[in-house]
């Protein structure tokens, strides 16, 4: 299973696997745990649970991870969602047998609970899941290395060297709810932490949300959705795949974990030749496009609207926030109309227009109330503070959002329709 | 007229709370309970660290503050914590008195008790705790949030939820107390 799915279309080196990532996460989790366990009072059974959770946290990812997961969420296929698969594998499989044999009865249940993150957050959980966990520290370094992007470096050595355990208060709004121990950075790592946040933020537009990668993911999603529709209608014969092909088996019975486990990237790539000979027009077209890397053309709606509402000199942070909100509302309105018209076109058996919408905050300060587990905390002048309160760069970073439409290169009508919706929106808001 | 209006709907929660709503946790939990009570269905919720949470609501409120429908002021407690206070910039007349009555009552509940109550309701509705008569959503809430459920807060949350259930709503809140 490739860590970055279709990113290989853009960055030929991005061929690393979930396995190498998982081993890397385990390595970093051990380094983080060494910080925690430098205080003998913190050496408990829970550290073993957290370390095991770090190693197996991504076990349930299916082919093309997030694209496949999106399909699972859209049409409610529980075994296409990695948390569900991981949960089932850790609780009841050869994995649980090994964990329970080596580390004690019921150990696998504890590991699964940490991955599910439904147990109360604590110091050990923060190694597995937090703003600053082993997962991110690994994938940021690994994905940057393999894609070759130069702008998102993380000084992991310096960050790890400056980590310590701190005690902070937790709250719900204005009410205090006790204290927890969590990982905190010493003051010398302030700039490294600031850079970490910005690096993570830059990986999204540059790598994970690259228009070509996302365009391929959208084709993949549409292709699998169409296959699912065919299978549900009992028309496997149109798919181009034999009835016992793992993709058909999964789509026939998507609740069976053994069917989900049959799927991986290699199996999908291997099926493309047959799918491209499908009797269904859309399946054949999309399989052939992925096979030959002939992707749909991207119309970046948001970029076009940003150009219509330019940044002015002398804008205050509030003015910028207002501009951002105006752009977002205008773009959301346009995308809603494009989506509605696309659905209408599909109903009339016309060409598909694929929609891509995604929003990512650089740093999720205060997303609900503050919790130490979703903050980066810095010990500064003897007080432990949220990074966003200390760094104007971090607090001022705006959300990154994509709003795109993908249209076939020969779909002149579709392109004209989108251009006209954008043109008609001039002057709104 | 924009086809997207979630920011206006998010702002109307603050408006219905009486023009001021203290805290992001309170905003999320009030919105979730008002959804359960049948007053709205525009925001989808999922389970997060603090219980039911809606990304759409968080984003919509960010837009509402960007467009100055609502102001968000960050305040610091005397023990060093931070919280937000949302205030409507221009108070519109209340459109739905029943909804405003429910929202303002929910917004007056203590943040921790409200979080516990909304979490128990979510666990019952979405995860099925208590639906088959076997598990108890309050016990599960206490298991997941031991640091918040102590000091008699869980009992207070149950009482607060019972009082909310007594307010007339289009859909009765789940009978978990």
PDB file of C-alpha atoms in Angstrom, chain A residues 41-310:
ATOM      1  CA  UNK A  41       7.329   7.613  37.627  1.00  0.00           C
ATOM      2  CA  UNK A  42       6.045   7.633  34.073  1.00  0.00           C
ATOM      3  CA  UNK A  43       7.175   4.083  33.280  1.00  0.00           C
ATOM      4  CA  UNK A  44       3.895   2.242  33.104  1.00  0.00           C
ATOM      5  CA  UNK A  45       2.054  -0.386  31.141  1.00  0.00           C
ATOM      6  CA  UNK A  46       0.426   2.416  29.137  1.00  0.00           C
ATOM      7  CA  UNK A  47       3.666   3.247  27.363  1.00  0.00           C
ATOM      8  CA  UNK A  48       3.740  -0.262  25.880  1.00  0.00           C
ATOM      9  CA  UNK A  49       0.144   0.147  24.757  1.00  0.00           C
ATOM     10  CA  UNK A  50       0.923   3.483  23.099  1.00  0.00           C
ATOM     11  CA  UNK A  51       4.025   2.112  21.358  1.00  0.00           C
ATOM     12  CA  UNK A  52       2.101  -0.846  19.963  1.00  0.00           C
ATOM     13  CA  UNK A  53      -0.659   1.542  18.859  1.00  0.00           C
ATOM     14  CA  UNK A  54       1.932   3.669  17.025  1.00  0.00           C
ATOM     15  CA  UNK A  55       3.177   0.607  15.146  1.00  0.00           C
ATOM     16  CA  UNK A  56      -0.242  -0.631  13.981  1.00  0.00           C
ATOM     17  CA  UNK A  57      -2.133   2.681  13.738  1.00  0.00           C
ATOM     18  CA  UNK A  58      -2.382   2.616   9.908  1.00  0.00           C
ATOM     19  CA  UNK A  59      -3.007  -1.097   9.519  1.00  0.00           C
ATOM     20  CA  UNK A  60      -6.513  -0.657   8.138  1.00  0.00           C
ATOM     21  CA  UNK A  61      -5.735   1.675   5.231  1.00  0.00           C
ATOM     22  CA  UNK A  62      -7.176   0.416   1.981  1.00  0.00           C
ATOM     23  CA  UNK A  63      -5.922   0.978  -1.558  1.00  0.00           C
ATOM     24  CA  UNK A  64      -5.278   4.672  -2.278  1.00  0.00           C
ATOM     25  CA  UNK A  65      -6.076   5.363   1.365  1.00  0.00           C
ATOM     26  CA  UNK A  66      -7.990   8.612   1.509  1.00  0.00           C
ATOM     27  CA  UNK A  67      -9.649   8.393  -1.892  1.00  0.00           C
ATOM     28  CA  UNK A  68     -10.990   4.942  -1.024  1.00  0.00           C
ATOM     29  CA  UNK A  69     -12.044   6.172   2.401  1.00  0.00           C
ATOM     30  CA  UNK A  70     -14.006   9.043   0.863  1.00  0.00           C
ATOM     31  CA  UNK A  71     -15.981   6.508  -1.126  1.00  0.00           C
ATOM     32  CA  UNK A  72     -16.609   4.512   2.057  1.00  0.00           C
ATOM     33  CA  UNK A  73     -17.964   7.572   3.808  1.00  0.00           C
ATOM     34  CA  UNK A  74     -20.122   8.647   0.858  1.00  0.00           C
ATOM     35  CA  UNK A  75     -21.894   5.339   0.427  1.00  0.00           C
ATOM     36  CA  UNK A  76     -21.486   4.017   3.950  1.00  0.00           C
ATOM     37  CA  UNK A  77     -19.070   1.128   3.483  1.00  0.00           C
ATOM     38  CA  UNK A  78     -17.631   0.594   6.977  1.00  0.00           C
ATOM     39  CA  UNK A  79     -14.806  -1.647   5.750  1.00  0.00           C
ATOM     40  CA  UNK A  80     -13.546   1.106   3.440  1.00  0.00           C
ATOM     41  CA  UNK A  81     -12.794   3.312   6.463  1.00  0.00           C
ATOM     42  CA  UNK A  82      -9.368   2.636   7.894  1.00  0.00           C
ATOM     43  CA  UNK A  83     -10.280   3.140  11.556  1.00  0.00           C
ATOM     44  CA  UNK A  84     -12.898   0.405  11.335  1.00  0.00           C
ATOM     45  CA  UNK A  85     -10.555  -2.017   9.604  1.00  0.00           C
ATOM     46  CA  UNK A  86      -7.696  -1.246  12.009  1.00  0.00           C
ATOM     47  CA  UNK A  87     -10.051  -1.698  14.929  1.00  0.00           C
ATOM     48  CA  UNK A  88     -11.252  -5.082  13.704  1.00  0.00           C
ATOM     49  CA  UNK A  89      -7.711  -6.273  12.911  1.00  0.00           C
ATOM     50  CA  UNK A  90      -6.226  -5.160  16.203  1.00  0.00           C
ATOM     51  CA  UNK A  91      -9.082  -6.580  18.261  1.00  0.00           C
ATOM     52  CA  UNK A  92      -9.585  -9.864  16.460  1.00  0.00           C
ATOM     53  CA  UNK A  93      -6.994 -11.233  14.068  1.00  0.00           C
ATOM     54  CA  UNK A  94      -3.505 -12.694  13.989  1.00  0.00           C
ATOM     55  CA  UNK A  95      -2.351  -9.222  15.152  1.00  0.00           C
ATOM     56  CA  UNK A  96      -4.371  -9.488  18.370  1.00  0.00           C
ATOM     57  CA  UNK A  97      -3.116 -13.036  18.904  1.00  0.00           C
ATOM     58  CA  UNK A  98       0.509 -11.851  18.725  1.00  0.00           C
ATOM     59  CA  UNK A  99      -0.101  -8.794  20.929  1.00  0.00           C
ATOM     60  CA  UNK A 100      -1.978 -10.782  23.579  1.00  0.00           C
ATOM     61  CA  UNK A 101       0.502 -13.645  23.582  1.00  0.00           C
ATOM     62  CA  UNK A 102       3.530 -11.350  23.933  1.00  0.00           C
ATOM     63  CA  UNK A 103       2.133  -8.589  26.125  1.00  0.00           C
ATOM     64  CA  UNK A 104      -0.745 -10.040  28.104  1.00  0.00           C
ATOM     65  CA  UNK A 105      -4.392 -10.948  27.829  1.00  0.00           C
ATOM     66  CA  UNK A 106      -6.583  -8.053  26.729  1.00  0.00           C
ATOM     67  CA  UNK A 107      -3.573  -6.038  25.493  1.00  0.00           C
ATOM     68  CA  UNK A 108      -4.929  -5.800  21.948  1.00  0.00           C
ATOM     69  CA  UNK A 109      -8.178  -4.266  23.254  1.00  0.00           C
ATOM     70  CA  UNK A 110      -6.190  -1.535  25.009  1.00  0.00           C
ATOM     71  CA  UNK A 111      -4.219  -0.838  21.826  1.00  0.00           C
ATOM     72  CA  UNK A 112      -7.405  -0.653  19.779  1.00  0.00           C
ATOM     73  CA  UNK A 113      -8.917   1.778  22.299  1.00  0.00           C
ATOM     74  CA  UNK A 114      -5.933   4.124  21.966  1.00  0.00           C
ATOM     75  CA  UNK A 115      -6.183   4.072  18.160  1.00  0.00           C
ATOM     76  CA  UNK A 116      -9.916   4.754  18.393  1.00  0.00           C
ATOM     77  CA  UNK A 117      -8.982   7.618  20.734  1.00  0.00           C
ATOM     78  CA  UNK A 118     -12.090   7.234  22.793  1.00  0.00           C
ATOM     79  CA  UNK A 119     -10.284   6.753  26.030  1.00  0.00           C
ATOM     80  CA  UNK A 120      -9.464   9.934  27.886  1.00  0.00           C
ATOM     81  CA  UNK A 121      -6.525  11.714  26.348  1.00  0.00           C
ATOM     82  CA  UNK A 122      -3.354  11.407  28.365  1.00  0.00           C
ATOM     83  CA  UNK A 123       0.382  11.776  28.098  1.00  0.00           C
ATOM     84  CA  UNK A 124       0.802   8.382  26.409  1.00  0.00           C
ATOM     85  CA  UNK A 125      -2.017   8.928  23.891  1.00  0.00           C
ATOM     86  CA  UNK A 126      -0.324  12.151  22.810  1.00  0.00           C
ATOM     87  CA  UNK A 127       2.494  10.064  21.306  1.00  0.00           C
ATOM     88  CA  UNK A 128      -0.091   8.460  19.009  1.00  0.00           C
ATOM     89  CA  UNK A 129      -2.533  11.277  18.414  1.00  0.00           C
ATOM     90  CA  UNK A 130      -1.942  14.977  18.902  1.00  0.00           C
ATOM     91  CA  UNK A 131      -0.848  18.042  16.950  1.00  0.00           C
ATOM     92  CA  UNK A 132       2.651  16.852  17.546  1.00  0.00           C
ATOM     93  CA  UNK A 133       2.565  13.075  17.374  1.00  0.00           C
ATOM     94  CA  UNK A 134       4.885  10.388  16.029  1.00  0.00           C
ATOM     95  CA  UNK A 135       2.668   9.948  12.966  1.00  0.00           C
ATOM     96  CA  UNK A 136       3.112  13.531  11.767  1.00  0.00           C
ATOM     97  CA  UNK A 137       6.765  13.711  12.672  1.00  0.00           C
ATOM     98  CA  UNK A 138       7.360  10.681  10.477  1.00  0.00           C
ATOM     99  CA  UNK A 139       5.148  11.439   7.485  1.00  0.00           C
ATOM    100  CA  UNK A 140       6.296  15.042   7.220  1.00  0.00           C
ATOM    101  CA  UNK A 141       9.920  13.961   6.929  1.00  0.00           C
ATOM    102  CA  UNK A 142       9.227  10.866   4.820  1.00  0.00           C
ATOM    103  CA  UNK A 143       6.840  12.512   2.349  1.00  0.00           C
ATOM    104  CA  UNK A 144       9.153  15.478   1.879  1.00  0.00           C
ATOM    105  CA  UNK A 145      12.126  13.211   1.247  1.00  0.00           C
ATOM    106  CA  UNK A 146      10.313  11.000  -1.247  1.00  0.00           C
ATOM    107  CA  UNK A 147       8.573  13.801  -3.149  1.00  0.00           C
ATOM    108  CA  UNK A 148      11.698  15.934  -3.173  1.00  0.00           C
ATOM    109  CA  UNK A 149       9.953  19.164  -2.191  1.00  0.00           C
ATOM    110  CA  UNK A 150      12.514  21.377  -0.518  1.00  0.00           C
ATOM    111  CA  UNK A 151      10.342  23.833   1.380  1.00  0.00           C
ATOM    112  CA  UNK A 152       8.898  21.757   4.202  1.00  0.00           C
ATOM    113  CA  UNK A 153      11.842  20.656   6.288  1.00  0.00           C
ATOM    114  CA  UNK A 154      11.378  19.776   9.940  1.00  0.00           C
ATOM    115  CA  UNK A 155      14.179  19.888  12.466  1.00  0.00           C
ATOM    116  CA  UNK A 156      13.027  16.698  14.172  1.00  0.00           C
ATOM    117  CA  UNK A 157      16.329  16.157  15.988  1.00  0.00           C
ATOM    118  CA  UNK A 158      16.170  19.574  17.600  1.00  0.00           C
ATOM    119  CA  UNK A 159      12.469  19.211  18.420  1.00  0.00           C
ATOM    120  CA  UNK A 160      13.008  15.805  20.052  1.00  0.00           C
ATOM    121  CA  UNK A 161      16.007  17.123  21.966  1.00  0.00           C
ATOM    122  CA  UNK A 162      13.923  19.930  23.431  1.00  0.00           C
ATOM    123  CA  UNK A 163      10.833  17.955  24.396  1.00  0.00           C
ATOM    124  CA  UNK A 164       9.877  17.581  28.025  1.00  0.00           C
ATOM    125  CA  UNK A 165       6.856  16.558  30.069  1.00  0.00           C
ATOM    126  CA  UNK A 166       4.794  19.421  31.431  1.00  0.00           C
ATOM    127  CA  UNK A 167       1.646  19.674  33.518  1.00  0.00           C
ATOM    128  CA  UNK A 168      -1.116  21.831  32.088  1.00  0.00           C
ATOM    129  CA  UNK A 169      -4.668  22.587  33.040  1.00  0.00           C
ATOM    130  CA  UNK A 170      -7.530  21.438  30.857  1.00  0.00           C
ATOM    131  CA  UNK A 171     -10.765  23.278  30.461  1.00  0.00           C
ATOM    132  CA  UNK A 172     -14.130  23.460  28.791  1.00  0.00           C
ATOM    133  CA  UNK A 173     -14.551  27.100  27.841  1.00  0.00           C
ATOM    134  CA  UNK A 174     -14.151  29.202  30.985  1.00  0.00           C
ATOM    135  CA  UNK A 175     -14.345  26.227  33.374  1.00  0.00           C
ATOM    136  CA  UNK A 176     -11.298  24.386  34.628  1.00  0.00           C
ATOM    137  CA  UNK A 177     -11.426  20.588  34.591  1.00  0.00           C
ATOM    138  CA  UNK A 178      -8.240  19.453  36.293  1.00  0.00           C
ATOM    139  CA  UNK A 179      -4.686  18.913  35.103  1.00  0.00           C
ATOM    140  CA  UNK A 180      -2.984  16.587  32.658  1.00  0.00           C
ATOM    141  CA  UNK A 181       0.590  15.810  31.825  1.00  0.00           C
ATOM    142  CA  UNK A 182       1.575  16.288  28.205  1.00  0.00           C
ATOM    143  CA  UNK A 183       4.575  16.826  25.953  1.00  0.00           C
ATOM    144  CA  UNK A 184       5.828  20.386  25.936  1.00  0.00           C
ATOM    145  CA  UNK A 185       8.653  22.038  24.023  1.00  0.00           C
ATOM    146  CA  UNK A 186      11.391  23.937  25.761  1.00  0.00           C
ATOM    147  CA  UNK A 187      11.942  27.597  24.818  1.00  0.00           C
ATOM    148  CA  UNK A 188      14.930  26.871  22.557  1.00  0.00           C
ATOM    149  CA  UNK A 189      12.673  24.947  20.156  1.00  0.00           C
ATOM    150  CA  UNK A 190      10.301  27.879  19.596  1.00  0.00           C
ATOM    151  CA  UNK A 191      11.431  28.579  16.042  1.00  0.00           C
ATOM    152  CA  UNK A 192      11.676  24.896  15.162  1.00  0.00           C
ATOM    153  CA  UNK A 193       8.056  24.481  16.315  1.00  0.00           C
ATOM    154  CA  UNK A 194       6.945  27.528  14.330  1.00  0.00           C
ATOM    155  CA  UNK A 195       8.639  26.088  11.276  1.00  0.00           C
ATOM    156  CA  UNK A 196       7.002  22.714  11.921  1.00  0.00           C
ATOM    157  CA  UNK A 197       3.514  24.228  11.783  1.00  0.00           C
ATOM    158  CA  UNK A 198       4.269  26.145   8.587  1.00  0.00           C
ATOM    159  CA  UNK A 199       5.941  23.127   6.995  1.00  0.00           C
ATOM    160  CA  UNK A 200       2.914  20.963   7.675  1.00  0.00           C
ATOM    161  CA  UNK A 201       0.719  23.655   6.206  1.00  0.00           C
ATOM    162  CA  UNK A 202       2.825  23.879   3.052  1.00  0.00           C
ATOM    163  CA  UNK A 203       2.804  20.141   2.438  1.00  0.00           C
ATOM    164  CA  UNK A 204      -0.929  20.305   1.829  1.00  0.00           C
ATOM    165  CA  UNK A 205      -1.014  22.604  -1.224  1.00  0.00           C
ATOM    166  CA  UNK A 206       2.340  21.420  -2.551  1.00  0.00           C
ATOM    167  CA  UNK A 207       1.919  17.663  -2.166  1.00  0.00           C
ATOM    168  CA  UNK A 208      -1.277  16.229  -0.711  1.00  0.00           C
ATOM    169  CA  UNK A 209      -3.698  18.545  -2.518  1.00  0.00           C
ATOM    170  CA  UNK A 210      -1.785  18.913  -5.771  1.00  0.00           C
ATOM    171  CA  UNK A 211      -4.330  19.383  -8.534  1.00  0.00           C
ATOM    172  CA  UNK A 212      -3.058  16.443 -10.559  1.00  0.00           C
ATOM    173  CA  UNK A 213      -3.000  14.046  -7.606  1.00  0.00           C
ATOM    174  CA  UNK A 214      -6.485  15.116  -6.554  1.00  0.00           C
ATOM    175  CA  UNK A 215      -7.682  14.876 -10.152  1.00  0.00           C
ATOM    176  CA  UNK A 216      -6.516  11.249 -10.301  1.00  0.00           C
ATOM    177  CA  UNK A 217      -8.145  10.518  -6.931  1.00  0.00           C
ATOM    178  CA  UNK A 218     -11.440  11.939  -8.168  1.00  0.00           C
ATOM    179  CA  UNK A 219     -11.356   9.711 -11.247  1.00  0.00           C
ATOM    180  CA  UNK A 220     -10.547   6.716  -9.042  1.00  0.00           C
ATOM    181  CA  UNK A 221     -13.475   7.522  -6.708  1.00  0.00           C
ATOM    182  CA  UNK A 222     -15.896   7.933  -9.604  1.00  0.00           C
ATOM    183  CA  UNK A 223     -14.710   4.709 -11.157  1.00  0.00           C
ATOM    184  CA  UNK A 224     -15.198   2.690  -7.952  1.00  0.00           C
ATOM    185  CA  UNK A 225     -18.596   4.329  -7.322  1.00  0.00           C
ATOM    186  CA  UNK A 226     -19.715   3.393 -10.816  1.00  0.00           C
ATOM    187  CA  UNK A 227     -18.499  -0.178 -10.309  1.00  0.00           C
ATOM    188  CA  UNK A 228     -20.357  -0.313  -7.003  1.00  0.00           C
ATOM    189  CA  UNK A 229     -23.544   0.804  -8.777  1.00  0.00           C
ATOM    190  CA  UNK A 230     -23.095  -1.891 -11.437  1.00  0.00           C
ATOM    191  CA  UNK A 231     -22.486  -4.602  -8.835  1.00  0.00           C
ATOM    192  CA  UNK A 232     -25.468  -3.505  -6.748  1.00  0.00           C
ATOM    193  CA  UNK A 233     -27.631  -3.628  -9.891  1.00  0.00           C
ATOM    194  CA  UNK A 234     -26.420  -7.163 -10.586  1.00  0.00           C
ATOM    195  CA  UNK A 235     -24.581  -6.021 -13.735  1.00  0.00           C
ATOM    196  CA  UNK A 236     -21.105  -7.354 -12.923  1.00  0.00           C
ATOM    197  CA  UNK A 237     -20.954  -8.485 -16.532  1.00  0.00           C
ATOM    198  CA  UNK A 238     -20.573  -4.840 -17.641  1.00  0.00           C
ATOM    199  CA  UNK A 239     -17.571  -4.205 -15.383  1.00  0.00           C
ATOM    200  CA  UNK A 240     -14.969  -6.076 -17.394  1.00  0.00           C
ATOM    201  CA  UNK A 241     -13.920  -8.030 -14.290  1.00  0.00           C
ATOM    202  CA  UNK A 242     -14.741 -11.678 -13.497  1.00  0.00           C
ATOM    203  CA  UNK A 243     -17.221 -12.350 -10.689  1.00  0.00           C
ATOM    204  CA  UNK A 244     -14.469 -13.643  -8.415  1.00  0.00           C
ATOM    205  CA  UNK A 245     -12.227 -10.591  -8.852  1.00  0.00           C
ATOM    206  CA  UNK A 246     -11.411  -9.102  -5.412  1.00  0.00           C
ATOM    207  CA  UNK A 247     -12.868  -5.684  -6.371  1.00  0.00           C
ATOM    208  CA  UNK A 248     -16.173  -7.334  -7.333  1.00  0.00           C
ATOM    209  CA  UNK A 249     -16.115  -9.516  -4.209  1.00  0.00           C
ATOM    210  CA  UNK A 250     -15.593  -6.441  -2.028  1.00  0.00           C
ATOM    211  CA  UNK A 251     -18.276  -4.365  -3.740  1.00  0.00           C
ATOM    212  CA  UNK A 252     -20.711  -7.311  -3.536  1.00  0.00           C
ATOM    213  CA  UNK A 253     -20.200  -7.681   0.196  1.00  0.00           C
ATOM    214  CA  UNK A 254     -18.415  -4.591   1.534  1.00  0.00           C
ATOM    215  CA  UNK A 255     -19.109  -5.432   5.178  1.00  0.00           C
ATOM    216  CA  UNK A 256     -16.883  -8.512   5.113  1.00  0.00           C
ATOM    217  CA  UNK A 257     -13.425  -7.626   6.359  1.00  0.00           C
ATOM    218  CA  UNK A 258     -11.888 -10.560   4.466  1.00  0.00           C
ATOM    219  CA  UNK A 259     -13.054  -8.900   1.227  1.00  0.00           C
ATOM    220  CA  UNK A 260     -11.585  -5.539   2.269  1.00  0.00           C
ATOM    221  CA  UNK A 261      -8.244  -7.220   2.988  1.00  0.00           C
ATOM    222  CA  UNK A 262      -8.043  -8.533  -0.573  1.00  0.00           C
ATOM    223  CA  UNK A 263      -7.632  -5.021  -1.937  1.00  0.00           C
ATOM    224  CA  UNK A 264      -4.400  -3.142  -2.437  1.00  0.00           C
ATOM    225  CA  UNK A 265      -2.843  -0.728  -4.925  1.00  0.00           C
ATOM    226  CA  UNK A 266      -1.163  -3.430  -7.010  1.00  0.00           C
ATOM    227  CA  UNK A 267      -4.433  -5.286  -7.419  1.00  0.00           C
ATOM    228  CA  UNK A 268      -6.130  -2.110  -8.654  1.00  0.00           C
ATOM    229  CA  UNK A 269      -3.368  -1.251 -11.147  1.00  0.00           C
ATOM    230  CA  UNK A 270      -3.523  -4.839 -12.387  1.00  0.00           C
ATOM    231  CA  UNK A 271      -7.252  -4.595 -13.013  1.00  0.00           C
ATOM    232  CA  UNK A 272      -7.049  -1.468 -15.196  1.00  0.00           C
ATOM    233  CA  UNK A 273      -6.453  -3.335 -18.433  1.00  0.00           C
ATOM    234  CA  UNK A 274      -9.679  -5.295 -17.934  1.00  0.00           C
ATOM    235  CA  UNK A 275     -11.639  -2.303 -16.680  1.00  0.00           C
ATOM    236  CA  UNK A 276     -10.586  -0.236 -19.678  1.00  0.00           C
ATOM    237  CA  UNK A 277     -12.299  -2.888 -21.823  1.00  0.00           C
ATOM    238  CA  UNK A 278     -15.485  -2.621 -19.764  1.00  0.00           C
ATOM    239  CA  UNK A 279     -18.779  -2.417 -21.611  1.00  0.00           C
ATOM    240  CA  UNK A 280     -19.695   0.508 -19.370  1.00  0.00           C
ATOM    241  CA  UNK A 281     -18.576   3.724 -21.055  1.00  0.00           C
ATOM    242  CA  UNK A 282     -17.585   5.584 -17.906  1.00  0.00           C
ATOM    243  CA  UNK A 283     -15.687   2.661 -16.369  1.00  0.00           C
ATOM    244  CA  UNK A 284     -13.798   2.108 -19.618  1.00  0.00           C
ATOM    245  CA  UNK A 285     -12.963   5.798 -20.011  1.00  0.00           C
ATOM    246  CA  UNK A 286     -11.779   6.356 -16.433  1.00  0.00           C
ATOM    247  CA  UNK A 287      -9.761   3.127 -16.296  1.00  0.00           C
ATOM    248  CA  UNK A 288      -8.093   4.047 -19.542  1.00  0.00           C
ATOM    249  CA  UNK A 289      -7.372   7.574 -18.281  1.00  0.00           C
ATOM    250  CA  UNK A 290      -5.652   6.269 -15.123  1.00  0.00           C
ATOM    251  CA  UNK A 291      -3.773   3.659 -17.117  1.00  0.00           C
ATOM    252  CA  UNK A 292      -2.386   6.276 -19.511  1.00  0.00           C
ATOM    253  CA  UNK A 293      -2.220   9.183 -16.990  1.00  0.00           C
ATOM    254  CA  UNK A 294      -4.607  11.194 -19.141  1.00  0.00           C
ATOM    255  CA  UNK A 295      -6.391  13.140 -16.453  1.00  0.00           C
ATOM    256  CA  UNK A 296      -9.278  15.594 -16.619  1.00  0.00           C
ATOM    257  CA  UNK A 297      -8.531  19.320 -16.860  1.00  0.00           C
ATOM    258  CA  UNK A 298      -8.669  21.282 -13.620  1.00  0.00           C
ATOM    259  CA  UNK A 299     -10.600  24.536 -13.297  1.00  0.00           C
ATOM    260  CA  UNK A 300      -9.506  26.148 -10.048  1.00  0.00           C
ATOM    261  CA  UNK A 301     -12.573  28.164  -9.101  1.00  0.00           C
ATOM    262  CA  UNK A 302     -11.126  29.558  -5.899  1.00  0.00           C
ATOM    263  CA  UNK A 303      -7.990  30.928  -7.578  1.00  0.00           C
ATOM    264  CA  UNK A 304     -10.185  32.708 -10.144  1.00  0.00           C
ATOM    265  CA  UNK A 305     -12.351  34.337  -7.472  1.00  0.00           C
ATOM    266  CA  UNK A 306      -9.303  35.346  -5.411  1.00  0.00           C
ATOM    267  CA  UNK A 307      -8.207  37.294  -8.460  1.00  0.00           C
ATOM    268  CA  UNK A 308     -11.538  39.122  -8.516  1.00  0.00           C
ATOM    269  CA  UNK A 309     -11.207  40.246  -4.867  1.00  0.00           C
ATOM    270  CA  UNK A 310      -7.563  41.314  -4.675  1.00  0.00           C
TER     271      UNK A 310
END
